[in-house]
mmCIF file with all atom_site columns, C-alpha atoms in Angstrom:
data_model
loop_
_atom_site.group_PDB
_atom_site.id
_atom_site.type_symbol
_atom_site.label_atom_id
_atom_site.label_alt_id
_atom_site.label_comp_id
_atom_site.label_asym_id
_atom_site.label_entity_id
_atom_site.label_seq_id
_atom_site.pdbx_PDB_ins_code
_atom_site.Cartn_x
_atom_site.Cartn_y
_atom_site.Cartn_z
_atom_site.occupancy
_atom_site.B_iso_or_equiv
_atom_site.pdbx_formal_charge
_atom_site.auth_seq_id
_atom_site.auth_comp_id
_atom_site.auth_asym_id
_atom_site.auth_atom_id
_atom_site.pdbx_PDB_model_num
ATOM 1   C CA . MET A 1 1   ? -0.011  -0.010 0.007   1.00 0.00 ? 20  MET A CA 1
ATOM 2   C CA . ALA A 1 2   ? 1.397   3.472  -0.951  1.00 0.00 ? 21  ALA A CA 1
ATOM 3   C CA . GLN A 1 3   ? 2.158   5.846  1.865   1.00 0.00 ? 22  GLN A CA 1
ATOM 4   C CA . SER A 1 4   ? -0.478  8.486  2.393   1.00 0.00 ? 23  SER A CA 1
ATOM 5   C CA . LEU A 1 5   ? 0.356   12.226 2.032   1.00 0.00 ? 24  LEU A CA 1
ATOM 6   C CA . ILE A 1 6   ? -1.200  12.888 5.425   1.00 0.00 ? 25  ILE A CA 1
ATOM 7   C CA . SER A 1 7   ? 2.179   11.706 7.002   1.00 0.00 ? 26  SER A CA 1
ATOM 8   C CA . SER A 1 8   ? 3.672   14.932 5.570   1.00 0.00 ? 27  SER A CA 1
ATOM 9   C CA . LEU A 1 9   ? 1.042   17.092 7.259   1.00 0.00 ? 28  LEU A CA 1
ATOM 10  C CA . THR A 1 10  ? 2.009   18.584 10.586  1.00 0.00 ? 29  THR A CA 1
ATOM 11  C CA . PRO A 1 11  ? -0.746  17.809 13.154  1.00 0.00 ? 30  PRO A CA 1
ATOM 12  C CA . PHE A 1 12  ? -2.941  20.684 14.243  1.00 0.00 ? 31  PHE A CA 1
ATOM 13  C CA . LYS A 1 13  ? -2.208  21.729 17.949  1.00 0.00 ? 32  LYS A CA 1
ATOM 14  C CA . GLY A 1 14  ? -4.612  24.561 18.373  1.00 0.00 ? 33  GLY A CA 1
ATOM 15  C CA . GLY A 1 15  ? -3.235  27.861 19.949  1.00 0.00 ? 34  GLY A CA 1
ATOM 16  C CA . ASN A 1 16  ? -1.700  30.345 17.479  1.00 0.00 ? 35  ASN A CA 1
ATOM 17  C CA . GLU A 1 17  ? -1.493  27.907 14.516  1.00 0.00 ? 36  GLU A CA 1
ATOM 18  C CA . ASN A 1 18  ? -3.418  28.521 11.297  1.00 0.00 ? 37  ASN A CA 1
ATOM 19  C CA . PHE A 1 19  ? -6.424  26.213 11.284  1.00 0.00 ? 38  PHE A CA 1
ATOM 20  C CA . ASP A 1 20  ? -7.499  27.395 7.804   1.00 0.00 ? 39  ASP A CA 1
ATOM 21  C CA . PHE A 1 21  ? -4.124  26.459 6.312   1.00 0.00 ? 40  PHE A CA 1
ATOM 22  C CA . PHE A 1 22  ? -4.111  23.099 8.041   1.00 0.00 ? 41  PHE A CA 1
ATOM 23  C CA . ILE A 1 23  ? -7.661  22.164 7.098   1.00 0.00 ? 42  ILE A CA 1
ATOM 24  C CA . LYS A 1 24  ? -7.167  23.296 3.444   1.00 0.00 ? 43  LYS A CA 1
ATOM 25  C CA . GLN A 1 25  ? -4.144  20.872 3.193   1.00 0.00 ? 44  GLN A CA 1
ATOM 26  C CA . PHE A 1 26  ? -6.093  18.159 4.848   1.00 0.00 ? 45  PHE A CA 1
ATOM 27  C CA . ILE A 1 27  ? -9.103  18.398 2.558   1.00 0.00 ? 46  ILE A CA 1
ATOM 28  C CA . GLU A 1 28  ? -6.727  18.413 -0.532  1.00 0.00 ? 47  GLU A CA 1
ATOM 29  C CA . ILE A 1 29  ? -5.216  15.205 0.654   1.00 0.00 ? 48  ILE A CA 1
ATOM 30  C CA . ALA A 1 30  ? -8.596  13.635 1.468   1.00 0.00 ? 49  ALA A CA 1
ATOM 31  C CA . LYS A 1 31  ? -9.817  14.518 -2.133  1.00 0.00 ? 50  LYS A CA 1
ATOM 32  C CA . LEU A 1 32  ? -6.725  13.237 -3.767  1.00 0.00 ? 51  LEU A CA 1
ATOM 33  C CA . GLU A 1 33  ? -6.722  9.934  -1.804  1.00 0.00 ? 52  GLU A CA 1
ATOM 34  C CA . LYS A 1 34  ? -10.489 9.654  -2.186  1.00 0.00 ? 53  LYS A CA 1
ATOM 35  C CA . TRP A 1 35  ? -11.308 9.179  1.496   1.00 0.00 ? 54  TRP A CA 1
ATOM 36  C CA . SER A 1 36  ? -14.716 8.144  2.755   1.00 0.00 ? 55  SER A CA 1
ATOM 37  C CA . GLU A 1 37  ? -16.553 10.407 5.266   1.00 0.00 ? 56  GLU A CA 1
ATOM 38  C CA . ALA A 1 38  ? -15.690 8.079  8.126   1.00 0.00 ? 57  ALA A CA 1
ATOM 39  C CA . LYS A 1 39  ? -11.949 8.056  7.155   1.00 0.00 ? 58  LYS A CA 1
ATOM 40  C CA . LYS A 1 40  ? -11.794 11.928 7.005   1.00 0.00 ? 59  LYS A CA 1
ATOM 41  C CA . ILE A 1 41  ? -13.228 12.121 10.492  1.00 0.00 ? 60  ILE A CA 1
ATOM 42  C CA . LEU A 1 42  ? -10.980 9.574  11.973  1.00 0.00 ? 61  LEU A CA 1
ATOM 43  C CA . VAL A 1 43  ? -7.818  10.905 10.350  1.00 0.00 ? 62  VAL A CA 1
ATOM 44  C CA . LEU A 1 44  ? -8.771  14.446 11.317  1.00 0.00 ? 63  LEU A CA 1
ATOM 45  C CA . LYS A 1 45  ? -9.147  13.413 14.992  1.00 0.00 ? 64  LYS A CA 1
ATOM 46  C CA . LEU A 1 46  ? -5.796  11.612 14.843  1.00 0.00 ? 65  LEU A CA 1
ATOM 47  C CA . ASN A 1 47  ? -4.155  14.788 13.512  1.00 0.00 ? 66  ASN A CA 1
ATOM 48  C CA . LEU A 1 48  ? -5.246  16.821 16.534  1.00 0.00 ? 67  LEU A CA 1
ATOM 49  C CA . LYS A 1 49  ? -2.588  17.458 19.217  1.00 0.00 ? 68  LYS A CA 1
ATOM 50  C CA . ASP A 1 50  ? -2.347  19.571 22.442  1.00 0.00 ? 69  ASP A CA 1
ATOM 51  C CA . GLU A 1 51  ? -5.135  22.257 22.762  1.00 0.00 ? 70  GLU A CA 1
ATOM 52  C CA . ALA A 1 52  ? -7.051  20.931 19.826  1.00 0.00 ? 71  ALA A CA 1
ATOM 53  C CA . LEU A 1 53  ? -7.082  17.435 21.170  1.00 0.00 ? 72  LEU A CA 1
ATOM 54  C CA . LYS A 1 54  ? -8.093  18.552 24.520  1.00 0.00 ? 73  LYS A CA 1
ATOM 55  C CA . PHE A 1 55  ? -10.964 20.461 22.992  1.00 0.00 ? 74  PHE A CA 1
ATOM 56  C CA . LEU A 1 56  ? -12.133 17.358 21.216  1.00 0.00 ? 75  LEU A CA 1
ATOM 57  C CA . VAL A 1 57  ? -11.776 15.131 24.348  1.00 0.00 ? 76  VAL A CA 1
ATOM 58  C CA . SER A 1 58  ? -13.471 17.550 26.662  1.00 0.00 ? 77  SER A CA 1
ATOM 59  C CA . ASN A 1 59  ? -16.598 17.842 24.414  1.00 0.00 ? 78  ASN A CA 1
ATOM 60  C CA . PRO A 1 60  ? -18.253 14.260 24.160  1.00 0.00 ? 79  PRO A CA 1
ATOM 61  C CA . LYS A 1 61  ? -20.576 15.647 21.618  1.00 0.00 ? 80  LYS A CA 1
ATOM 62  C CA . LEU A 1 62  ? -17.745 16.303 19.219  1.00 0.00 ? 81  LEU A CA 1
ATOM 63  C CA . GLU A 1 63  ? -16.563 12.696 19.586  1.00 0.00 ? 82  GLU A CA 1
ATOM 64  C CA . GLU A 1 64  ? -20.134 11.577 18.338  1.00 0.00 ? 83  GLU A CA 1
ATOM 65  C CA . LEU A 1 65  ? -20.229 13.821 15.144  1.00 0.00 ? 84  LEU A CA 1
ATOM 66  C CA . ASP A 1 66  ? -20.510 11.702 11.962  1.00 0.00 ? 85  ASP A CA 1
ATOM 67  C CA . HIS A 1 67  ? -20.274 14.516 9.457   1.00 0.00 ? 86  HIS A CA 1
ATOM 68  C CA . PHE A 1 68  ? -16.767 15.734 8.545   1.00 0.00 ? 87  PHE A CA 1
ATOM 69  C CA . ASP A 1 69  ? -18.047 19.317 7.805   1.00 0.00 ? 88  ASP A CA 1
ATOM 70  C CA . SER A 1 70  ? -19.735 19.582 11.251  1.00 0.00 ? 89  SER A CA 1
ATOM 71  C CA . LEU A 1 71  ? -16.487 18.602 12.962  1.00 0.00 ? 90  LEU A CA 1
ATOM 72  C CA . VAL A 1 72  ? -14.494 21.087 10.919  1.00 0.00 ? 91  VAL A CA 1
ATOM 73  C CA . LYS A 1 73  ? -17.172 23.847 11.678  1.00 0.00 ? 92  LYS A CA 1
ATOM 74  C CA . LYS A 1 74  ? -16.767 23.142 15.440  1.00 0.00 ? 93  LYS A CA 1
ATOM 75  C CA . LEU A 1 75  ? -13.027 23.348 15.251  1.00 0.00 ? 94  LEU A CA 1
ATOM 76  C CA . GLU A 1 76  ? -13.133 26.579 13.197  1.00 0.00 ? 95  GLU A CA 1
ATOM 77  C CA . GLU A 1 77  ? -15.492 28.228 15.738  1.00 0.00 ? 96  GLU A CA 1
ATOM 78  C CA . LYS A 1 78  ? -12.984 27.395 18.469  1.00 0.00 ? 97  LYS A CA 1
ATOM 79  C CA . PHE A 1 79  ? -9.654  28.031 16.739  1.00 0.00 ? 98  PHE A CA 1
ATOM 80  C CA . CYS A 1 80  ? -10.435 30.598 13.974  1.00 0.00 ? 99  CYS A CA 1
ATOM 81  C CA . LYS A 1 81  ? -10.571 33.949 15.669  1.00 0.00 ? 100 LYS A CA 1
ATOM 82  C CA . LYS A 1 82  ? -12.295 36.259 13.211  1.00 0.00 ? 101 LYS A CA 1
ATOM 83  C CA . PRO A 1 83  ? -11.810 39.922 14.163  1.00 0.00 ? 102 PRO A CA 1
ATOM 84  C CA . ASN A 1 84  ? -15.133 41.655 14.647  1.00 0.00 ? 103 ASN A CA 1
ATOM 85  C CA . PHE A 1 85  ? -16.126 44.032 11.874  1.00 0.00 ? 104 PHE A CA 1
ATOM 86  C CA . GLU A 1 86  ? -15.605 47.228 13.979  1.00 0.00 ? 105 GLU A CA 1
ATOM 87  C CA . GLU A 1 87  ? -12.084 46.275 14.828  1.00 0.00 ? 106 GLU A CA 1
ATOM 88  C CA . ALA A 1 88  ? -11.258 45.467 11.327  1.00 0.00 ? 107 ALA A CA 1
ATOM 89  C CA . GLN A 1 89  ? -12.679 48.721 10.185  1.00 0.00 ? 108 GLN A CA 1
ATOM 90  C CA . ARG A 1 90  ? -10.685 50.613 12.691  1.00 0.00 ? 109 ARG A CA 1
ATOM 91  C CA . GLN A 1 91  ? -7.401  48.911 11.585  1.00 0.00 ? 110 GLN A CA 1
ATOM 92  C CA . PHE A 1 92  ? -8.238  49.455 7.945   1.00 0.00 ? 111 PHE A CA 1
ATOM 93  C CA . ASN A 1 93  ? -9.155  53.195 8.495   1.00 0.00 ? 112 ASN A CA 1
ATOM 94  C CA . ASN A 1 94  ? -5.929  53.777 10.563  1.00 0.00 ? 113 ASN A CA 1
ATOM 95  C CA . LEU A 1 95  ? -3.496  52.277 7.932   1.00 0.00 ? 114 LEU A CA 1
ATOM 96  C CA . LYS A 1 96  ? -0.563  54.633 7.362   1.00 0.00 ? 115 LYS A CA 1
ATOM 97  C CA . GLN A 1 97  ? 3.005   53.968 6.462   1.00 0.00 ? 116 GLN A CA 1
ATOM 98  C CA . LYS A 1 98  ? 5.289   54.516 9.382   1.00 0.00 ? 117 LYS A CA 1
ATOM 99  C CA . VAL A 1 99  ? 8.544   56.397 8.947   1.00 0.00 ? 118 VAL A CA 1
ATOM 100 C CA . SER A 1 100 ? 10.826  53.393 9.013   1.00 0.00 ? 119 SER A CA 1
ATOM 101 C CA . GLN A 1 101 ? 8.323   50.934 7.443   1.00 0.00 ? 120 GLN A CA 1
ATOM 102 C CA . SER A 1 102 ? 9.373   49.380 4.073   1.00 0.00 ? 121 SER A CA 1
ATOM 103 C CA . ILE A 1 103 ? 7.077   49.418 1.129   1.00 0.00 ? 122 ILE A CA 1
ATOM 104 C CA . SER A 1 104 ? 6.893   45.613 1.108   1.00 0.00 ? 123 SER A CA 1
ATOM 105 C CA . ASP A 1 105 ? 5.888   45.670 4.835   1.00 0.00 ? 124 ASP A CA 1
ATOM 106 C CA . LEU A 1 106 ? 3.218   48.327 4.099   1.00 0.00 ? 125 LEU A CA 1
ATOM 107 C CA . ALA A 1 107 ? 1.850   46.292 1.267   1.00 0.00 ? 126 ALA A CA 1
ATOM 108 C CA . GLU A 1 108 ? 1.568   43.119 3.343   1.00 0.00 ? 127 GLU A CA 1
ATOM 109 C CA . GLN A 1 109 ? -0.033  45.124 6.215   1.00 0.00 ? 128 GLN A CA 1
ATOM 110 C CA . VAL A 1 110 ? -2.594  46.673 3.702   1.00 0.00 ? 129 VAL A CA 1
ATOM 111 C CA . SER A 1 111 ? -3.291  43.298 2.097   1.00 0.00 ? 130 SER A CA 1
ATOM 112 C CA . SER A 1 112 ? -3.965  41.409 5.278   1.00 0.00 ? 131 SER A CA 1
ATOM 113 C CA . THR A 1 113 ? -5.956  44.062 6.832   1.00 0.00 ? 132 THR A CA 1
ATOM 114 C CA . THR A 1 114 ? -8.063  44.770 3.797   1.00 0.00 ? 133 THR A CA 1
ATOM 115 C CA . ASP A 1 115 ? -8.719  41.091 3.476   1.00 0.00 ? 134 ASP A CA 1
ATOM 116 C CA . LYS A 1 116 ? -9.972  41.051 7.142   1.00 0.00 ? 135 LYS A CA 1
ATOM 117 C CA . PHE A 1 117 ? -12.160 44.074 6.535   1.00 0.00 ? 136 PHE A CA 1
ATOM 118 C CA . SER A 1 118 ? -13.407 43.491 3.038   1.00 0.00 ? 137 SER A CA 1
ATOM 119 C CA . ASN A 1 119 ? -13.384 39.651 2.601   1.00 0.00 ? 138 ASN A CA 1
ATOM 120 C CA . PRO A 1 120 ? -13.288 38.076 6.169   1.00 0.00 ? 139 PRO A CA 1
ATOM 121 C CA . ASN A 1 121 ? -14.627 34.770 4.919   1.00 0.00 ? 140 ASN A CA 1
ATOM 122 C CA . ASN A 1 122 ? -12.044 34.410 2.121   1.00 0.00 ? 141 ASN A CA 1
ATOM 123 C CA . SER A 1 123 ? -14.702 34.365 -0.683  1.00 0.00 ? 142 SER A CA 1
ATOM 124 C CA . GLU A 1 124 ? -13.447 33.422 -4.037  1.00 0.00 ? 143 GLU A CA 1
ATOM 125 C CA . GLU A 1 125 ? -16.525 35.022 -5.711  1.00 0.00 ? 144 GLU A CA 1
ATOM 126 C CA . GLU A 1 126 ? -14.971 37.086 -8.670  1.00 0.00 ? 145 GLU A CA 1
ATOM 127 C CA . ASN A 1 127 ? -16.837 40.340 -7.709  1.00 0.00 ? 146 ASN A CA 1
ATOM 128 C CA . ILE A 1 128 ? -15.747 40.156 -4.101  1.00 0.00 ? 147 ILE A CA 1
ATOM 129 C CA . VAL A 1 129 ? -12.126 39.339 -5.036  1.00 0.00 ? 148 VAL A CA 1
ATOM 130 C CA . ASN A 1 130 ? -12.056 42.165 -7.653  1.00 0.00 ? 149 ASN A CA 1
ATOM 131 C CA . LEU A 1 131 ? -13.448 44.701 -5.188  1.00 0.00 ? 150 LEU A CA 1
ATOM 132 C CA . THR A 1 132 ? -11.130 43.691 -2.524  1.00 0.00 ? 151 THR A CA 1
ATOM 133 C CA . GLU A 1 133 ? -8.090  44.126 -4.839  1.00 0.00 ? 152 GLU A CA 1
ATOM 134 C CA . LYS A 1 134 ? -9.275  47.557 -5.856  1.00 0.00 ? 153 LYS A CA 1
ATOM 135 C CA . LEU A 1 135 ? -9.730  48.412 -2.250  1.00 0.00 ? 154 LEU A CA 1
ATOM 136 C CA . LYS A 1 136 ? -6.168  47.160 -1.463  1.00 0.00 ? 155 LYS A CA 1
ATOM 137 C CA . LEU A 1 137 ? -4.724  49.409 -4.247  1.00 0.00 ? 156 LEU A CA 1
ATOM 138 C CA . SER A 1 138 ? -6.592  52.377 -3.186  1.00 0.00 ? 157 SER A CA 1
ATOM 139 C CA . LYS A 1 139 ? -5.637  51.925 0.462   1.00 0.00 ? 158 LYS A CA 1
ATOM 140 C CA . PHE A 1 140 ? -2.082  51.185 -0.359  1.00 0.00 ? 159 PHE A CA 1
ATOM 141 C CA . ILE A 1 141 ? -1.834  54.417 -2.276  1.00 0.00 ? 160 ILE A CA 1
ATOM 142 C CA . GLU A 1 142 ? -3.663  56.297 0.486   1.00 0.00 ? 161 GLU A CA 1
ATOM 143 C CA . ALA A 1 143 ? -1.360  54.839 3.265   1.00 0.00 ? 162 ALA A CA 1
ATOM 144 C CA . LEU A 1 144 ? 1.989   55.799 1.606   1.00 0.00 ? 163 LEU A CA 1
ATOM 145 C CA . ARG A 1 145 ? 4.008   58.462 2.934   1.00 0.00 ? 164 ARG A CA 1
ATOM 146 C CA . PRO A 1 146 ? 2.856   61.786 1.447   1.00 0.00 ? 165 PRO A CA 1
ATOM 147 C CA . ASP A 1 147 ? 6.103   62.415 -0.586  1.00 0.00 ? 166 ASP A CA 1
ATOM 148 C CA . ILE A 1 148 ? 5.769   59.002 -2.314  1.00 0.00 ? 167 ILE A CA 1
ATOM 149 C CA . ARG A 1 149 ? 2.015   59.273 -2.772  1.00 0.00 ? 168 ARG A CA 1
ATOM 150 C CA . VAL A 1 150 ? 2.358   62.678 -4.530  1.00 0.00 ? 169 VAL A CA 1
ATOM 151 C CA . GLU A 1 151 ? 5.025   61.127 -6.848  1.00 0.00 ? 170 GLU A CA 1
ATOM 152 C CA . VAL A 1 152 ? 2.904   58.038 -7.747  1.00 0.00 ? 171 VAL A CA 1
ATOM 153 C CA . LYS A 1 153 ? -0.185  60.028 -8.426  1.00 0.00 ? 172 LYS A CA 1
ATOM 154 C CA . LYS A 1 154 ? 1.887   62.504 -10.653 1.00 0.00 ? 173 LYS A CA 1
ATOM 155 C CA . LEU A 1 155 ? 3.221   59.521 -12.587 1.00 0.00 ? 174 LEU A CA 1
ATOM 156 C CA . GLY A 1 156 ? -0.122  57.826 -12.918 1.00 0.00 ? 175 GLY A CA 1
ATOM 157 C CA . TRP A 1 157 ? 0.970   54.439 -11.637 1.00 0.00 ? 176 TRP A CA 1
ATOM 158 C CA . ILE A 1 158 ? -2.311  53.309 -10.326 1.00 0.00 ? 177 ILE A CA 1
ATOM 159 C CA . GLU A 1 159 ? -2.973  50.022 -12.176 1.00 0.00 ? 178 GLU A CA 1
ATOM 160 C CA . ASN A 1 160 ? -3.068  47.154 -9.773  1.00 0.00 ? 179 ASN A CA 1
ATOM 161 C CA . VAL A 1 161 ? -1.516  46.174 -6.456  1.00 0.00 ? 180 VAL A CA 1
ATOM 162 C CA . GLN A 1 162 ? 1.401   44.184 -7.661  1.00 0.00 ? 181 GLN A CA 1
ATOM 163 C CA . VAL A 1 163 ? 2.454   46.669 -10.429 1.00 0.00 ? 182 VAL A CA 1
ATOM 164 C CA . ALA A 1 164 ? 1.960   49.620 -8.105  1.00 0.00 ? 183 ALA A CA 1
ATOM 165 C CA . TYR A 1 165 ? 3.876   47.821 -5.254  1.00 0.00 ? 184 TYR A CA 1
ATOM 166 C CA . PHE A 1 166 ? 6.770   47.082 -7.654  1.00 0.00 ? 185 PHE A CA 1
ATOM 167 C CA . LYS A 1 167 ? 7.031   50.557 -9.166  1.00 0.00 ? 186 LYS A CA 1
ATOM 168 C CA . ILE A 1 168 ? 6.626   52.294 -5.723  1.00 0.00 ? 187 ILE A CA 1
ATOM 169 C CA . SER A 1 169 ? 9.355   50.135 -4.338  1.00 0.00 ? 188 SER A CA 1
ATOM 170 C CA . LEU A 1 170 ? 11.728  51.161 -7.146  1.00 0.00 ? 189 LEU A CA 1
ATOM 171 C CA . LEU A 1 171 ? 10.688  54.954 -6.678  1.00 0.00 ? 190 LEU A CA 1
ATOM 172 C CA . SER A 1 172 ? 11.202  54.673 -2.839  1.00 0.00 ? 191 SER A CA 1
ATOM 173 C CA . GLU A 1 173 ? 14.572  53.040 -3.389  1.00 0.00 ? 192 GLU A CA 1
ATOM 174 C CA . TYR A 1 174 ? 15.541  55.693 -5.911  1.00 0.00 ? 193 TYR A CA 1
ATOM 175 C CA . LYS A 1 175 ? 14.512  58.562 -3.638  1.00 0.00 ? 194 LYS A CA 1
ATOM 176 C CA . GLU A 1 176 ? 16.372  56.974 -0.609  1.00 0.00 ? 195 GLU A CA 1
ATOM 177 C CA . ASN A 1 177 ? 19.569  56.546 -2.661  1.00 0.00 ? 196 ASN A CA 1
ATOM 178 C CA . SER A 1 178 ? 19.432  60.020 -4.163  1.00 0.00 ? 197 SER A CA 1
ATOM 179 C CA . LEU A 1 179 ? 19.104  61.597 -0.676  1.00 0.00 ? 198 LEU A CA 1
ATOM 180 C CA . ILE A 1 180 ? 22.068  59.590 0.498   1.00 0.00 ? 199 ILE A CA 1
ATOM 181 C CA . LYS A 1 181 ? 24.359  60.895 -2.267  1.00 0.00 ? 200 LYS A CA 1
#
């Protein structure tokens, strides 16, 4: 019998780990290896450790669940802390590039904060994804240091997040190097 890919998956411990990432990998392996519902439940339970295992064991009703999706939902409720809308909105509204913050750090911060605010459920619906990307670009430009933002608007570099990020990184690097000389 061929070795299962599940052996390459790190068990989920709970705590600060990313449950979404773990369960996406788990589901991909289950689909690829064509697992039954019962096998998915069993293998998932076997891949819980530490806090996640304690949560399972301390809730007898979870042990009795015979639907994989129901078990996943209970684990998500426990281990996927979704920020509330007001907190996500506050973080989004307060985004500004800090004096020593790099363009790449700002881009990452804008991207993750915008996702929490605009698409907290990670929808893959085209309209939501497009709206979120446009919002990221708009917020990225708005959050830039004023001197860089003026240059970007003057040059008309507002296309999409990836292109804007690349061009703004080059502009920022150029400005910093020309100030040094």
